[in-house]
PDB file of C-alpha atoms in Angstrom:
ATOM      1  CA  MET A 248       6.186   2.204  11.913  1.00  0.00           C
ATOM      2  CA  ARG A 249       4.916   5.758  12.151  1.00  0.00           C
ATOM      3  CA  GLU A 250       8.437   7.262  12.400  1.00  0.00           C
ATOM      4  CA  LYS A 251       9.640   5.181   9.354  1.00  0.00           C
ATOM      5  CA  LEU A 252       6.636   6.344   7.241  1.00  0.00           C
ATOM      6  CA  THR A 253       7.059   9.850   8.212  1.00  0.00           C
ATOM      7  CA  GLU A 254      10.507   9.965   7.186  1.00  0.00           C
ATOM      8  CA  LEU A 255       9.733   8.107   3.905  1.00  0.00           C
ATOM      9  CA  LEU A 256       7.055  10.656   2.993  1.00  0.00           C
ATOM     10  CA  LYS A 257       9.892  13.063   2.383  1.00  0.00           C
ATOM     11  CA  ASN A 258      10.757  10.763  -0.629  1.00  0.00           C
ATOM     12  CA  SER A 259       7.435  11.204  -2.339  1.00  0.00           C
ATOM     13  CA  TYR A 260       7.436  12.758  -5.810  1.00  0.00           C
ATOM     14  CA  SER A 261       4.177  14.492  -5.841  1.00  0.00           C
ATOM     15  CA  PRO A 262       4.373  17.776  -7.607  1.00  0.00           C
ATOM     16  CA  TYR A 263       0.906  17.706  -9.301  1.00  0.00           C
ATOM     17  CA  SER A 264      -1.444  16.544  -6.441  1.00  0.00           C
ATOM     18  CA  LYS A 265       0.678  17.792  -3.540  1.00  0.00           C
ATOM     19  CA  PHE A 266      -0.508  14.423  -1.778  1.00  0.00           C
ATOM     20  CA  PRO A 267       2.546  12.539  -0.623  1.00  0.00           C
ATOM     21  CA  VAL A 268       1.853   8.857   0.250  1.00  0.00           C
ATOM     22  CA  ALA A 269       4.388   6.423   1.924  1.00  0.00           C
ATOM     23  CA  ALA A 270       4.022   2.679   2.320  1.00  0.00           C
ATOM     24  CA  ILE A 271       5.743  -0.137   3.890  1.00  0.00           C
ATOM     25  CA  VAL A 272       4.963  -3.836   3.272  1.00  0.00           C
ATOM     26  CA  VAL A 273       6.026  -6.335   5.732  1.00  0.00           C
ATOM     27  CA  MET A 274       6.732  -9.847   4.684  1.00  0.00           C
ATOM     28  CA  LYS A 275       6.003 -12.820   6.714  1.00  0.00           C
ATOM     29  CA  ASP A 276       9.691 -13.455   7.135  1.00  0.00           C
ATOM     30  CA  GLY A 277       9.930  -9.908   8.678  1.00  0.00           C
ATOM     31  CA  HIS A 278      11.669  -8.248   5.644  1.00  0.00           C
ATOM     32  CA  GLU A 279      10.232  -4.844   4.899  1.00  0.00           C
ATOM     33  CA  PHE A 280       9.974  -3.001   1.557  1.00  0.00           C
ATOM     34  CA  TYR A 281       9.286   0.687   1.081  1.00  0.00           C
ATOM     35  CA  GLY A 282       7.445   2.688  -1.471  1.00  0.00           C
ATOM     36  CA  VAL A 283       6.280   6.201  -2.174  1.00  0.00           C
ATOM     37  CA  ASN A 284       3.977   7.756  -4.962  1.00  0.00           C
ATOM     38  CA  VAL A 285       5.823   8.940  -7.875  1.00  0.00           C
ATOM     39  CA  GLU A 286       3.602  11.120 -10.039  1.00  0.00           C
ATOM     40  CA  ASN A 287       4.171  11.981 -13.757  1.00  0.00           C
ATOM     41  CA  ALA A 288       2.709  14.672 -15.992  1.00  0.00           C
ATOM     42  CA  SER A 289       1.085  11.803 -17.885  1.00  0.00           C
ATOM     43  CA  TYR A 290      -1.103  10.913 -15.005  1.00  0.00           C
ATOM     44  CA  GLY A 291      -1.426   7.236 -16.157  1.00  0.00           C
ATOM     45  CA  ALA A 292       2.262   6.788 -15.588  1.00  0.00           C
ATOM     46  CA  THR A 293       1.953   7.540 -11.904  1.00  0.00           C
ATOM     47  CA  ILE A 294       2.527   4.818  -9.409  1.00  0.00           C
ATOM     48  CA  CYS A 295       1.089   4.658  -5.991  1.00  0.00           C
ATOM     49  CA  ALA A 296       2.964   4.062  -2.925  1.00  0.00           C
ATOM     50  CA  GLU A 297       1.331   0.673  -2.145  1.00  0.00           C
ATOM     51  CA  ARG A 298       2.190  -0.711  -5.446  1.00  0.00           C
ATOM     52  CA  SER A 299       5.699   0.714  -5.369  1.00  0.00           C
ATOM     53  CA  ALA A 300       6.444  -1.221  -2.224  1.00  0.00           C
ATOM     54  CA  ILE A 301       4.590  -4.324  -3.290  1.00  0.00           C
ATOM     55  CA  VAL A 302       6.559  -4.365  -6.802  1.00  0.00           C
ATOM     56  CA  SER A 303       9.772  -3.895  -4.790  1.00  0.00           C
ATOM     57  CA  ALA A 304       8.997  -7.075  -2.640  1.00  0.00           C
ATOM     58  CA  ILE A 305       8.091  -9.037  -5.961  1.00  0.00           C
ATOM     59  CA  SER A 306      11.357  -7.782  -7.586  1.00  0.00           C
ATOM     60  CA  HIS A 307      13.276  -9.264  -4.583  1.00  0.00           C
ATOM     61  CA  GLY A 308      11.863 -12.696  -5.099  1.00  0.00           C
ATOM     62  CA  TYR A 309       8.803 -12.694  -2.974  1.00  0.00           C
ATOM     63  CA  GLN A 310       5.546 -14.313  -4.185  1.00  0.00           C
ATOM     64  CA  LYS A 311       1.779 -14.380  -3.542  1.00  0.00           C
ATOM     65  CA  GLY A 312       1.313 -15.454   0.020  1.00  0.00           C
ATOM     66  CA  ASP A 313       4.635 -14.058   1.351  1.00  0.00           C
ATOM     67  CA  PHE A 314       2.899 -10.750   2.207  1.00  0.00           C
ATOM     68  CA  LYS A 315       2.069 -10.154   5.984  1.00  0.00           C
ATOM     69  CA  GLU A 316       0.821  -6.545   6.269  1.00  0.00           C
ATOM     70  CA  LEU A 317       0.790  -3.134   4.736  1.00  0.00           C
ATOM     71  CA  TYR A 318       1.203   0.251   6.324  1.00  0.00           C
ATOM     72  CA  ILE A 319       0.298   3.345   4.455  1.00  0.00           C
ATOM     73  CA  MET A 320       0.599   7.031   5.599  1.00  0.00           C
ATOM     74  CA  VAL A 321      -0.681  10.188   3.996  1.00  0.00           C
ATOM     75  CA  ASN A 322       0.444  13.811   4.978  1.00  0.00           C
ATOM     76  CA  THR A 323      -3.016  15.028   5.917  1.00  0.00           C
ATOM     77  CA  GLU A 324      -5.215  15.096   9.178  1.00  0.00           C
ATOM     78  CA  LYS A 325      -7.727  12.512   7.510  1.00  0.00           C
ATOM     79  CA  VAL A 326      -7.029   8.930   6.964  1.00  0.00           C
ATOM     80  CA  SER A 327      -7.165   7.776   3.240  1.00  0.00           C
ATOM     81  CA  THR A 328      -7.623   4.203   2.014  1.00  0.00           C
ATOM     82  CA  CYS A 329      -5.948   2.533  -1.039  1.00  0.00           C
ATOM     83  CA  CYS A 330      -7.081   3.420  -4.511  1.00  0.00           C
ATOM     84  CA  PHE A 331      -8.918   0.535  -6.377  1.00  0.00           C
ATOM     85  CA  LEU A 332      -5.905  -0.090  -8.519  1.00  0.00           C
ATOM     86  CA  CYS A 333      -3.886  -0.789  -5.377  1.00  0.00           C
ATOM     87  CA  ARG A 334      -6.735  -2.748  -3.909  1.00  0.00           C
ATOM     88  CA  GLN A 335      -6.732  -5.092  -6.883  1.00  0.00           C
ATOM     89  CA  VAL A 336      -2.883  -5.670  -6.528  1.00  0.00           C
ATOM     90  CA  ILE A 337      -3.469  -6.201  -2.844  1.00  0.00           C
ATOM     91  CA  THR A 338      -6.074  -8.995  -3.421  1.00  0.00           C
ATOM     92  CA  GLU A 339      -3.826 -10.736  -5.777  1.00  0.00           C
ATOM     93  CA  LEU A 340      -0.957 -11.091  -3.418  1.00  0.00           C
ATOM     94  CA  PHE A 341      -2.201 -10.891   0.210  1.00  0.00           C
ATOM     95  CA  ASP A 342      -4.214 -13.255   2.171  1.00  0.00           C
ATOM     96  CA  LYS A 343      -7.621 -12.086   2.934  1.00  0.00           C
ATOM     97  CA  ASP A 344      -7.045 -11.738   6.611  1.00  0.00           C
ATOM     98  CA  ALA A 345      -3.733  -9.757   6.234  1.00  0.00           C
ATOM     99  CA  LYS A 346      -3.794  -6.391   7.928  1.00  0.00           C
ATOM    100  CA  ILE A 347      -3.809  -3.015   6.100  1.00  0.00           C
ATOM    101  CA  THR A 348      -2.930  -0.043   8.370  1.00  0.00           C
ATOM    102  CA  CYS A 349      -3.828   3.419   7.217  1.00  0.00           C
ATOM    103  CA  MET A 350      -2.373   6.490   8.864  1.00  0.00           C
ATOM    104  CA  SER A 351      -2.682  10.173   8.819  1.00  0.00           C
ATOM    105  CA  GLN A 352      -0.700  12.586  10.802  1.00  0.00           C
ATOM    106  CA  THR A 353      -3.195  12.217  13.648  1.00  0.00           C
ATOM    107  CA  ASP A 354      -5.314   9.088  13.146  1.00  0.00           C
ATOM    108  CA  VAL A 355      -4.941   5.470  12.407  1.00  0.00           C
ATOM    109  CA  LYS A 356      -7.485   2.945  10.886  1.00  0.00           C
ATOM    110  CA  GLU A 357      -6.984  -0.757  10.502  1.00  0.00           C
ATOM    111  CA  PHE A 358      -8.580  -3.016   8.034  1.00  0.00           C
ATOM    112  CA  PHE A 359      -8.401  -6.654   6.731  1.00  0.00           C
ATOM    113  CA  VAL A 360      -7.977  -7.117   2.925  1.00  0.00           C
ATOM    114  CA  SER A 361     -11.475  -8.728   2.939  1.00  0.00           C
ATOM    115  CA  GLU A 362     -12.876  -5.414   4.316  1.00  0.00           C
ATOM    116  CA  LEU A 363     -11.282  -3.297   1.795  1.00  0.00           C
ATOM    117  CA  CYS A 364     -11.976  -5.760  -1.238  1.00  0.00           C
ATOM    118  CA  PRO A 365     -15.139  -7.499  -0.258  1.00  0.00           C
ATOM    119  CA  TYR A 366     -15.760  -8.616  -3.941  1.00  0.00           C
ATOM    120  CA  PRO A 367     -12.334  -9.099  -5.482  1.00  0.00           C
ATOM    121  CA  PHE A 368     -11.622  -9.822  -9.230  1.00  0.00           C
ATOM    122  CA  ASP A 369      -9.413 -12.939  -9.038  1.00  0.00           C
ATOM    123  CA  GLU A 370      -8.466 -15.942 -11.157  1.00  0.00           C
ATOM    124  CA  GLY A 371     -11.810 -17.431 -10.583  1.00  0.00           C
ATOM    125  CA  ASP A 372     -13.221 -14.670 -12.631  1.00  0.00           C
ATOM    126  CA  LEU A 373     -11.188 -15.651 -15.839  1.00  0.00           C
ATOM    127  CA  LYS A 374     -12.764 -19.100 -16.114  1.00  0.00           C
TER     128      LYS A 374
END
């Protein structure tokens, strides 16, 4: 997975932050969907790599519960975790025990969704 992510980092469009991010979501049936961060001069229009990969899977017909794991890589020495917008989308679609693997160029940290998102906002909060 590290080799795929390293290659995918090259597709990031990050001229403002200079912080390329790549993500691969693996579905329970083994299919993989790729994403990179795509920045915009209007920062609110930027999309993160994690959401890019997740939205691609949804666009191909996958649904909540079909997601197995997520791999994320940044082009730095320090491991970074998902932003809170991405965490919200992850909690909506992934099982609580799904694995999230965060990689830097030299390090790896693994989390469960329940660890990254211990207090999710979900459908129960809308009632």
